[in-house]
Amino acid sequence: MARSIFFCLFFFLFISWIPKLTTSYPLSTKSRWIVDEKGQRVKLACVNWPAHLQPAVAEGLSKQPLDSISKKIVSMGFNCVRLTWPLDLMTNDTLAHNVTVKQSFEGLKLFEDVLGIQTHNPKILNLSIFRAFQEVVSNLGQNGVMVILDNHLTTPGWCCSDNDLDAFFGYPNFDPLVWAKGLSKMAFLFRNATNVVGMSLRNEPRGTRDYPDLWFRFMPKGAEAVHAANPKLLVILSGIDYDTNLSFLRDRFFNVSFTEKLVFELHWYSFSDGGGAWAKHNSNDFCAKIIEKVTHNGGFLIERGFPLILSEFGTEESGVDVSGNRYMNCLVAWAAENDLDWAVWALTGDYYLRNGPGLQHKNLIFHPLTGLCVTNNPSDNSPTLRLGPCPKSEPSTFNPKEGNLWINKMCVQAPNVAGQKVKLGVGSMCSKLGQISATKMHLSFKTSNGLLLCLDVDERDNSVVANPCKCLTKDASCDPASQWFKVL
Ligand SMILES: *[C@@H]1O[C@H](CO)[C@@H](O)[C@H](O)[C@H]1NC(C)=O
Ligand SMILES: *[C@@H]1O[C@H](CO)[C@@H](O)[C@H](O)[C@H]1NC(C)=O
Ligand SMILES: *[C@@H]1O[C@H](CO)[C@@H](O)[C@H](O)[C@H]1NC(C)=O
Ligand SMILES: *[C@@H]1O[C@H](CO)[C@@H](O)[C@H](O)[C@H]1NC(C)=O
Ligand SMILES: *[C@@H]1O[C@H](CO)[C@@H](O)[C@H](O)[C@H]1NC(C)=O
Ligand SMILES: *[C@@H]1O[C@H](CO)[C@@H](O)[C@H](O)[C@H]1NC(C)=O
């Protein structure tokens, strides 16, 4: 979707537990999980890498050697790239085979990039557009990175708006038959590339003719075309309304001839919820409401036994976008809770990977704002609560009924005064915490004189403190995220 920053340094920490696993391809599905050949769960932790813009060359090759970019992707913890491509790459042989990378950039008067590619990727400069695309896929493969080939649009260029000529099936620039043929060709050409694990059939169907009937008529044709050409691939389907709406699958069956390959994808940006809307509402109320919407429009597929990839999300990472910041905390909590496969637009993060299908019991109190987890502070004489990396934290458990928060056999003993650190102890001193607000992400307790306080984080040292509960409802002027703790 429309995001102009490539390699925007958007630091976003997911619970980072990264066991080394050798994935054996191809991938398939087992109820809501994506699994490898041995039936082990493979959690896709992808970054979107755009290659669909005017030059029709993967972005960034004029800045860094391809191999460095691939290695950087790996070092940041991604195991997969959602690589975008324009349909013309398969349907216009002149573009694909008779234009070199150099010519493509020169045609757009991007001479500096020609020099940059000559410097950093001289081998690519004289390749045809398609050969250059193959190089990217193959280099990612050499670095152990899985690839989802995402047909992003028809003609190389910016995406996406309602008025695009290729916004939906039947639009002037989106002939469903040409599209299915192009998908088939792409699937076939990469049949030997084991790291190509799936194809995303069409990014963000949208526009005024955006109704489910056409979706149901043509999506199966694309799906069958891909599967026939390359039965190893996961077949990944976008919803309507810019891939924010798959709700029509609630009561209608998607009929294809194959099984164990079908995956759905969903996009969620802060602007999907209305421009600037997060800043205008109370975060607890709004987060709870939007999660209900997202669940209704796509999240429900998990319960129906289909994998769902949150294949585009992300925000301005400099912190100035209040709506984006609030949305992100809500999204991260939801994605972690449901253990989703995901692809960030467009870069950076960390991930956790699971050995076998099944939500594992995690025993974590996750703090979405920081991506850290609640743990104890071992250096203290009288132990206090603080945030730390999730994998290394002592298991913490919270039973909503008894209301006690346990960390490594010690319980939380909340202070009587706002601003003080939260201590850990043993015995009868355990505080009773409640989960309050519409999101239930505030952990609250009453002091001896009846004051309601919430657990909060002192950002100076990441210690957990008790503070007056922030904007529990209605108030849109403040952001409660520092007080959000997701019990996982
Ligand atoms: C390919 O490019 C050459 C010149 O570089 C041109 O003569 C030829 O007609 C082109 N072929 C196609 C199919 O576009
Ligand atoms: C095919 O690609 C070439 C090179 O980019 C372009 O000049 C031509 O207009 C394209 N043809 C069609 C039918 O889009
Ligand atoms: C690319 O091709 C041009 C001729 O079109 C040639 O002068 C140049 O040396 C080639 N560059 C590389 C790196 O092969
Ligand atoms: C794929 O592998 C088959 C058999 O190993 C070979 O015949 C074919 O040429 C390969 N195709 C591509 C596109 O590399
Ligand atoms: C999602 O699409 C359905 C049509 O299948 C439509 O009725 C519904 O209003 C849409 N939901 C939203 C939130 O736009
Ligand atoms: C699915 O499609 C096949 C043929 O394409 C048909 O025989 C079958 O009845 C369909 N199933 C459903 C549930 O629509």
mmCIF file of N, CA, C and O in Angstrom, residues 324-401:
data_model
loop_
_atom_site.group_PDB
_atom_site.id
_atom_site.type_symbol
_atom_site.label_atom_id
_atom_site.label_comp_id
_atom_site.label_asym_id
_atom_site.label_seq_id
_atom_site.Cartn_x
_atom_site.Cartn_y
_atom_site.Cartn_z
ATOM 1 N N GLY A 324 -0.867 7.037 14.583
ATOM 2 C CA GLY A 324 -0.058 5.866 14.242
ATOM 3 C C GLY A 324 0.517 5.193 15.475
ATOM 4 O O GLY A 324 0.517 3.961 15.571
ATOM 5 N N ASN A 325 0.984 5.981 16.412
ATOM 6 C CA ASN A 325 1.562 5.400 17.630
ATOM 7 C C ASN A 325 0.526 4.599 18.408
ATOM 8 O O ASN A 325 0.792 3.496 18.885
ATOM 9 N N ARG A 326 -0.652 5.158 18.524
ATOM 10 C CA ARG A 326 -1.699 4.491 19.300
ATOM 11 C C ARG A 326 -2.164 3.218 18.606
ATOM 12 O O ARG A 326 -2.359 2.182 19.241
ATOM 13 N N TYR A 327 -2.346 3.331 17.311
ATOM 14 C CA TYR A 327 -2.783 2.169 16.521
ATOM 15 C C TYR A 327 -1.784 1.029 16.634
ATOM 16 O O TYR A 327 -2.143 -0.136 16.779
ATOM 17 N N MET A 328 -0.498 1.408 16.598
ATOM 18 C CA MET A 328 0.552 0.397 16.591
ATOM 19 C C MET A 328 0.529 -0.443 17.867
ATOM 20 O O MET A 328 0.670 -1.664 17.822
ATOM 21 N N ASN A 329 0.336 0.196 19.001
ATOM 22 C CA ASN A 329 0.304 -0.553 20.260
ATOM 23 C C ASN A 329 -0.864 -1.517 20.299
ATOM 24 O O ASN A 329 -0.754 -2.646 20.782
ATOM 25 N N CYS A 330 -1.971 -1.056 19.770
ATOM 26 C CA CYS A 330 -3.169 -1.900 19.737
ATOM 27 C C CYS A 330 -2.933 -3.082 18.805
ATOM 28 O O CYS A 330 -3.212 -4.230 19.148
ATOM 29 N N LEU A 331 -2.375 -2.786 17.627
ATOM 30 C CA LEU A 331 -2.130 -3.841 16.630
ATOM 31 C C LEU A 331 -1.139 -4.882 17.145
ATOM 32 O O LEU A 331 -1.354 -6.086 17.008
ATOM 33 N N VAL A 332 -0.064 -4.406 17.743
ATOM 34 C CA VAL A 332 0.971 -5.332 18.213
ATOM 35 C C VAL A 332 0.407 -6.279 19.273
ATOM 36 O O VAL A 332 0.678 -7.479 19.273
ATOM 37 N N ALA A 333 -0.419 -5.733 20.155
ATOM 38 C CA ALA A 333 -1.026 -6.582 21.192
ATOM 39 C C ALA A 333 -1.908 -7.650 20.552
ATOM 40 O O ALA A 333 -1.865 -8.823 20.925
ATOM 41 N N TRP A 334 -2.676 -7.234 19.542
ATOM 42 C CA TRP A 334 -3.591 -8.177 18.876
ATOM 43 C C TRP A 334 -2.820 -9.246 18.104
ATOM 44 O O TRP A 334 -3.141 -10.437 18.171
ATOM 45 N N ALA A 335 -1.782 -8.812 17.390
ATOM 46 C CA ALA A 335 -0.995 -9.756 16.587
ATOM 47 C C ALA A 335 -0.283 -10.765 17.480
ATOM 48 O O ALA A 335 -0.198 -11.952 17.166
ATOM 49 N N ALA A 336 0.228 -10.292 18.616
ATOM 50 C CA ALA A 336 0.928 -11.197 19.535
ATOM 51 C C ALA A 336 -0.059 -12.179 20.166
ATOM 52 O O ALA A 336 0.218 -13.373 20.266
ATOM 53 N N GLU A 337 -1.194 -11.668 20.557
ATOM 54 C CA GLU A 337 -2.199 -12.526 21.184
ATOM 55 C C GLU A 337 -2.621 -13.665 20.260
ATOM 56 O O GLU A 337 -2.803 -14.798 20.687
ATOM 57 N N ASN A 338 -2.747 -13.344 18.968
ATOM 58 C CA ASN A 338 -3.198 -14.361 18.011
ATOM 59 C C ASN A 338 -2.057 -15.073 17.310
ATOM 60 O O ASN A 338 -2.294 -15.896 16.433
ATOM 61 N N ASP A 339 -0.839 -14.705 17.691
ATOM 62 C CA ASP A 339 0.331 -15.360 17.126
ATOM 63 C C ASP A 339 0.273 -15.387 15.597
ATOM 64 O O ASP A 339 0.457 -16.419 14.954
ATOM 65 N N LEU A 340 0.033 -14.211 15.018
ATOM 66 C CA LEU A 340 -0.166 -14.122 13.569
ATOM 67 C C LEU A 340 1.142 -14.209 12.796
ATOM 68 O O LEU A 340 2.207 -13.845 13.301
ATOM 69 N N ASP A 341 1.050 -14.664 11.576
ATOM 70 C CA ASP A 341 2.112 -14.469 10.598
ATOM 71 C C ASP A 341 1.970 -13.037 10.098
ATOM 72 O O ASP A 341 0.859 -12.507 10.031
ATOM 73 N N TRP A 342 3.083 -12.407 9.742
ATOM 74 C CA TRP A 342 2.967 -10.990 9.394
ATOM 75 C C TRP A 342 4.045 -10.537 8.419
ATOM 76 O O TRP A 342 5.056 -11.215 8.216
ATOM 77 N N ALA A 343 3.786 -9.371 7.811
ATOM 78 C CA ALA A 343 4.761 -8.711 6.939
ATOM 79 C C ALA A 343 4.620 -7.214 7.155
ATOM 80 O O ALA A 343 3.555 -6.649 6.913
ATOM 81 N N VAL A 344 5.670 -6.592 7.622
ATOM 82 C CA VAL A 344 5.609 -5.159 7.920
ATOM 83 C C VAL A 344 5.895 -4.358 6.649
ATOM 84 O O VAL A 344 6.661 -4.775 5.788
ATOM 85 N N TRP A 345 5.211 -3.238 6.505
ATOM 86 C CA TRP A 345 5.510 -2.303 5.419
ATOM 87 C C TRP A 345 6.273 -1.148 6.015
ATOM 88 O O TRP A 345 5.710 -0.401 6.786
ATOM 89 N N ALA A 346 7.429 -0.921 5.563
ATOM 90 C CA ALA A 346 8.326 -1.698 4.790
ATOM 91 C C ALA A 346 9.679 -1.757 5.477
ATOM 92 O O ALA A 346 10.594 -1.119 5.050
ATOM 93 N N LEU A 347 9.792 -2.460 6.532
ATOM 94 C CA LEU A 347 11.026 -2.947 7.133
ATOM 95 C C LEU A 347 11.120 -2.921 8.648
ATOM 96 O O LEU A 347 10.453 -2.163 9.331
ATOM 97 N N THR A 348 11.973 -3.788 9.129
ATOM 98 C CA THR A 348 12.500 -3.897 10.480
ATOM 99 C C THR A 348 11.612 -4.557 11.522
ATOM 100 O O THR A 348 10.398 -4.492 11.462
ATOM 101 N N GLY A 349 12.268 -5.187 12.477
ATOM 102 C CA GLY A 349 11.529 -5.861 13.530
ATOM 103 C C GLY A 349 12.203 -7.115 14.033
ATOM 104 O O GLY A 349 13.377 -7.318 13.812
ATOM 105 N N ASP A 350 11.443 -7.886 14.681
ATOM 106 C CA ASP A 350 11.964 -9.106 15.259
ATOM 107 C C ASP A 350 10.816 -10.098 15.307
ATOM 108 O O ASP A 350 9.684 -9.728 15.066
ATOM 109 N N TYR A 351 11.115 -11.345 15.577
ATOM 110 C CA TYR A 351 10.009 -12.290 15.518
ATOM 111 C C TYR A 351 10.225 -13.472 16.443
ATOM 112 O O TYR A 351 11.314 -13.714 16.935
ATOM 113 N N TYR A 352 9.185 -14.215 16.664
ATOM 114 C CA TYR A 352 9.354 -15.486 17.334
ATOM 115 C C TYR A 352 8.802 -16.577 16.442
ATOM 116 O O TYR A 352 7.877 -16.380 15.689
ATOM 117 N N LEU A 353 9.436 -17.701 16.541
ATOM 118 C CA LEU A 353 9.119 -18.817 15.670
ATOM 119 C C LEU A 353 8.762 -19.995 16.554
ATOM 120 O O LEU A 353 9.359 -20.187 17.582
ATOM 121 N N ARG A 354 7.801 -20.752 16.072
ATOM 122 C CA ARG A 354 7.338 -21.861 16.897
ATOM 123 C C ARG A 354 7.719 -23.208 16.323
ATOM 124 O O ARG A 354 7.816 -23.377 15.125
ATOM 125 N N ASN A 355 7.919 -24.159 17.189
ATOM 126 C CA ASN A 355 8.301 -25.494 16.730
ATOM 127 C C ASN A 355 7.152 -26.274 16.119
ATOM 128 O O ASN A 355 7.282 -26.884 15.090
ATOM 129 N N GLY A 356 6.045 -26.257 16.784
ATOM 130 C CA GLY A 356 4.934 -27.049 16.289
ATOM 131 C C GLY A 356 3.685 -26.208 16.233
ATOM 132 O O GLY A 356 3.593 -25.211 16.933
ATOM 133 N N PRO A 357 2.719 -26.595 15.434
ATOM 134 C CA PRO A 357 1.501 -25.808 15.376
ATOM 135 C C PRO A 357 0.803 -25.822 16.728
ATOM 136 O O PRO A 357 0.880 -26.802 17.456
ATOM 137 N N GLY A 358 0.137 -24.744 17.014
ATOM 138 C CA GLY A 358 -0.576 -24.674 18.286
ATOM 139 C C GLY A 358 -0.120 -23.462 19.059
ATOM 140 O O GLY A 358 1.074 -23.194 19.117
ATOM 141 N N LEU A 359 -1.046 -22.727 19.614
ATOM 142 C CA LEU A 359 -0.692 -21.597 20.459
ATOM 143 C C LEU A 359 -0.017 -22.160 21.689
ATOM 144 O O LEU A 359 -0.594 -22.969 22.397
ATOM 145 N N GLN A 360 1.194 -21.760 21.933
ATOM 146 C CA GLN A 360 1.854 -22.303 23.112
ATOM 147 C C GLN A 360 1.570 -21.412 24.305
ATOM 148 O O GLN A 360 1.318 -20.232 24.171
ATOM 149 N N HIS A 361 1.642 -22.056 25.443
ATOM 150 C CA HIS A 361 1.406 -21.302 26.655
ATOM 151 C C HIS A 361 2.621 -20.427 26.898
ATOM 152 O O HIS A 361 3.742 -20.907 27.002
ATOM 153 N N LYS A 362 2.421 -19.131 26.922
ATOM 154 C CA LYS A 362 3.578 -18.256 26.928
ATOM 155 C C LYS A 362 3.926 -17.675 28.285
ATOM 156 O O LYS A 362 5.077 -17.419 28.557
ATOM 157 N N ASN A 363 2.905 -17.464 29.119
ATOM 158 C CA ASN A 363 3.180 -16.879 30.425
ATOM 159 C C ASN A 363 3.989 -15.602 30.336
ATOM 160 O O ASN A 363 5.081 -15.487 30.885
ATOM 161 N N LEU A 364 3.485 -14.652 29.597
ATOM 162 C CA LEU A 364 4.191 -13.392 29.479
ATOM 163 C C LEU A 364 3.225 -12.248 29.737
ATOM 164 O O LEU A 364 2.047 -12.336 29.422
ATOM 165 N N ILE A 365 3.764 -11.196 30.325
ATOM 166 C CA ILE A 365 3.005 -9.957 30.405
ATOM 167 C C ILE A 365 3.720 -8.991 29.466
ATOM 168 O O ILE A 365 4.796 -8.476 29.763
ATOM 169 N N PHE A 366 3.103 -8.789 28.331
ATOM 170 C CA PHE A 366 3.733 -8.091 27.206
ATOM 171 C C PHE A 366 3.353 -6.615 27.256
ATOM 172 O O PHE A 366 2.202 -6.264 27.514
ATOM 173 N N HIS A 367 4.337 -5.758 27.011
ATOM 174 C CA HIS A 367 4.116 -4.314 27.027
ATOM 175 C C HIS A 367 4.243 -3.816 25.582
ATOM 176 O O HIS A 367 5.355 -3.592 25.100
ATOM 177 N N PRO A 368 3.117 -3.675 24.876
ATOM 178 C CA PRO A 368 3.194 -3.411 23.431
ATOM 179 C C PRO A 368 3.949 -2.131 23.062
ATOM 180 O O PRO A 368 4.568 -2.070 21.998
ATOM 181 N N LEU A 369 3.914 -1.129 23.918
ATOM 182 C CA LEU A 369 4.585 0.131 23.593
ATOM 183 C C LEU A 369 6.077 -0.061 23.388
ATOM 184 O O LEU A 369 6.690 0.575 22.541
ATOM 185 N N THR A 370 6.679 -0.927 24.199
ATOM 186 C CA THR A 370 8.124 -1.121 24.113
ATOM 187 C C THR A 370 8.493 -2.449 23.470
ATOM 188 O O THR A 370 9.642 -2.654 23.097
ATOM 189 N N GLY A 371 7.540 -3.363 23.365
ATOM 190 C CA GLY A 371 7.854 -4.699 22.859
ATOM 191 C C GLY A 371 8.564 -5.540 23.910
ATOM 192 O O GLY A 371 9.075 -6.608 23.618
ATOM 193 N N LEU A 372 8.624 -5.040 25.144
ATOM 194 C CA LEU A 372 9.300 -5.777 26.215
ATOM 195 C C LEU A 372 8.271 -6.499 27.077
ATOM 196 O O LEU A 372 7.074 -6.364 26.859
ATOM 197 N N CYS A 373 8.766 -7.256 28.032
ATOM 198 C CA CYS A 373 7.877 -7.990 28.927
ATOM 199 C C CYS A 373 8.200 -7.667 30.377
ATOM 200 O O CYS A 373 9.315 -7.265 30.705
ATOM 201 N N VAL A 374 7.214 -7.889 31.218
ATOM 202 C CA VAL A 374 7.409 -7.654 32.644
ATOM 203 C C VAL A 374 8.296 -8.758 33.212
ATOM 204 O O VAL A 374 8.103 -9.934 32.942
ATOM 205 N N THR A 375 9.279 -8.330 33.990
ATOM 206 C CA THR A 375 10.195 -9.291 34.588
ATOM 207 C C THR A 375 10.621 -8.738 35.955
ATOM 208 O O THR A 375 10.200 -7.652 36.337
ATOM 209 N N ASN A 376 11.436 -9.506 36.681
ATOM 210 C CA ASN A 376 11.909 -8.944 37.939
ATOM 211 C C ASN A 376 13.302 -8.375 37.761
ATOM 212 O O ASN A 376 13.985 -8.663 36.779
ATOM 213 N N ASN A 377 13.673 -7.532 38.683
ATOM 214 C CA ASN A 377 14.961 -6.868 38.585
ATOM 215 C C ASN A 377 15.945 -7.585 39.500
ATOM 216 O O ASN A 377 15.952 -7.389 40.702
ATOM 217 N N PRO A 378 16.765 -8.452 38.928
ATOM 218 C CA PRO A 378 17.588 -9.319 39.774
ATOM 219 C C PRO A 378 18.647 -8.557 40.560
ATOM 220 O O PRO A 378 19.133 -9.034 41.577
ATOM 221 N N SER A 379 19.000 -7.350 40.125
ATOM 222 C CA SER A 379 20.083 -6.632 40.785
ATOM 223 C C SER A 379 19.623 -5.986 42.102
ATOM 224 O O SER A 379 20.429 -5.561 42.899
ATOM 225 N N ASP A 380 18.324 -5.906 42.298
ATOM 226 C CA ASP A 380 17.815 -5.248 43.497
ATOM 227 C C ASP A 380 17.881 -6.164 44.724
ATOM 228 O O ASP A 380 17.656 -7.358 44.623
ATOM 229 N N ASN A 381 18.123 -5.575 45.852
ATOM 230 C CA ASN A 381 18.036 -6.326 47.096
ATOM 231 C C ASN A 381 16.591 -6.667 47.401
ATOM 232 O O ASN A 381 16.250 -7.803 47.674
ATOM 233 N N SER A 382 15.768 -5.633 47.378
ATOM 234 C CA SER A 382 14.335 -5.918 47.473
ATOM 235 C C SER A 382 13.814 -5.868 46.046
ATOM 236 O O SER A 382 13.798 -4.832 45.425
ATOM 237 N N PRO A 383 13.474 -7.044 45.508
ATOM 238 C CA PRO A 383 13.177 -7.117 44.078
ATOM 239 C C PRO A 383 12.013 -6.225 43.654
ATOM 240 O O PRO A 383 11.017 -6.126 44.354
ATOM 241 N N THR A 384 12.211 -5.568 42.547
ATOM 242 C CA THR A 384 11.149 -4.751 41.973
ATOM 243 C C THR A 384 10.832 -5.261 40.575
ATOM 244 O O THR A 384 11.554 -6.068 40.008
ATOM 245 N N LEU A 385 9.758 -4.730 40.065
ATOM 246 C CA LEU A 385 9.287 -5.149 38.751
ATOM 247 C C LEU A 385 9.841 -4.211 37.698
ATOM 248 O O LEU A 385 9.869 -3.003 37.880
ATOM 249 N N ARG A 386 10.258 -4.786 36.577
ATOM 250 C CA ARG A 386 10.710 -3.928 35.499
ATOM 251 C C ARG A 386 10.431 -4.596 34.157
ATOM 252 O O ARG A 386 9.963 -5.727 34.110
ATOM 253 N N LEU A 387 10.727 -3.879 33.065
ATOM 254 C CA LEU A 387 10.592 -4.471 31.743
ATOM 255 C C LEU A 387 11.918 -5.041 31.292
ATOM 256 O O LEU A 387 12.980 -4.497 31.611
ATOM 257 N N GLY A 388 11.859 -6.132 30.571
ATOM 258 C CA GLY A 388 13.064 -6.732 30.026
ATOM 259 C C GLY A 388 12.713 -7.490 28.765
ATOM 260 O O GLY A 388 11.530 -7.617 28.412
ATOM 261 N N PRO A 389 13.737 -8.005 28.093
ATOM 262 C CA PRO A 389 13.474 -8.767 26.872
ATOM 263 C C PRO A 389 12.572 -9.965 27.169
ATOM 264 O O PRO A 389 12.772 -10.640 28.177
ATOM 265 N N CYS A 390 11.629 -10.217 26.280
ATOM 266 C CA CYS A 390 10.643 -11.259 26.578
ATOM 267 C C CYS A 390 11.225 -12.660 26.726
ATOM 268 O O CYS A 390 10.853 -13.374 27.648
ATOM 269 N N PRO A 391 12.123 -13.074 25.836
ATOM 270 C CA PRO A 391 12.555 -14.471 25.938
ATOM 271 C C PRO A 391 13.304 -14.760 27.225
ATOM 272 O O PRO A 391 13.254 -15.868 27.729
ATOM 273 N N LYS A 392 13.998 -13.747 27.762
ATOM 274 C CA LYS A 392 14.829 -13.999 28.921
ATOM 275 C C LYS A 392 14.084 -13.791 30.223
ATOM 276 O O LYS A 392 14.603 -14.059 31.286
ATOM 277 N N SER A 393 12.875 -13.319 30.130
ATOM 278 C CA SER A 393 12.167 -13.011 31.362
ATOM 279 C C SER A 393 11.770 -14.300 32.067
ATOM 280 O O SER A 393 11.563 -15.326 31.446
ATOM 281 N N GLU A 394 11.692 -14.208 33.362
ATOM 282 C CA GLU A 394 11.130 -15.307 34.119
ATOM 283 C C GLU A 394 9.674 -15.418 33.722
ATOM 284 O O GLU A 394 9.024 -14.427 33.466
ATOM 285 N N PRO A 395 9.164 -16.622 33.665
ATOM 286 C CA PRO A 395 7.760 -16.736 33.309
ATOM 287 C C PRO A 395 6.887 -15.977 34.302
ATOM 288 O O PRO A 395 7.096 -16.075 35.510
ATOM 289 N N SER A 396 5.974 -15.217 33.778
ATOM 290 C CA SER A 396 5.057 -14.508 34.652
ATOM 291 C C SER A 396 3.658 -15.013 34.378
ATOM 292 O O SER A 396 3.314 -15.308 33.238
ATOM 293 N N THR A 397 2.881 -15.128 35.410
ATOM 294 C CA THR A 397 1.524 -15.602 35.215
ATOM 295 C C THR A 397 0.553 -14.669 35.887
ATOM 296 O O THR A 397 0.843 -14.088 36.937
ATOM 297 N N PHE A 398 -0.568 -14.517 35.238
ATOM 298 C CA PHE A 398 -1.626 -13.700 35.808
ATOM 299 C C PHE A 398 -2.923 -14.448 35.645
ATOM 300 O O PHE A 398 -3.313 -14.799 34.538
ATOM 301 N N ASN A 399 -3.532 -14.734 36.759
ATOM 302 C CA ASN A 399 -4.827 -15.378 36.728
ATOM 303 C C ASN A 399 -5.875 -14.317 37.044
ATOM 304 O O ASN A 399 -5.913 -13.804 38.154
ATOM 305 N N PRO A 400 -6.689 -13.974 36.051
ATOM 306 C CA PRO A 400 -7.626 -12.860 36.248
ATOM 307 C C PRO A 400 -8.558 -13.083 37.434
ATOM 308 O O PRO A 400 -8.991 -12.130 38.065
ATOM 309 N N LYS A 401 -8.841 -14.348 37.767
ATOM 310 C CA LYS A 401 -9.790 -14.596 38.858
ATOM 311 C C LYS A 401 -9.198 -14.235 40.212
ATOM 312 O O LYS A 401 -9.801 -13.520 40.995
#
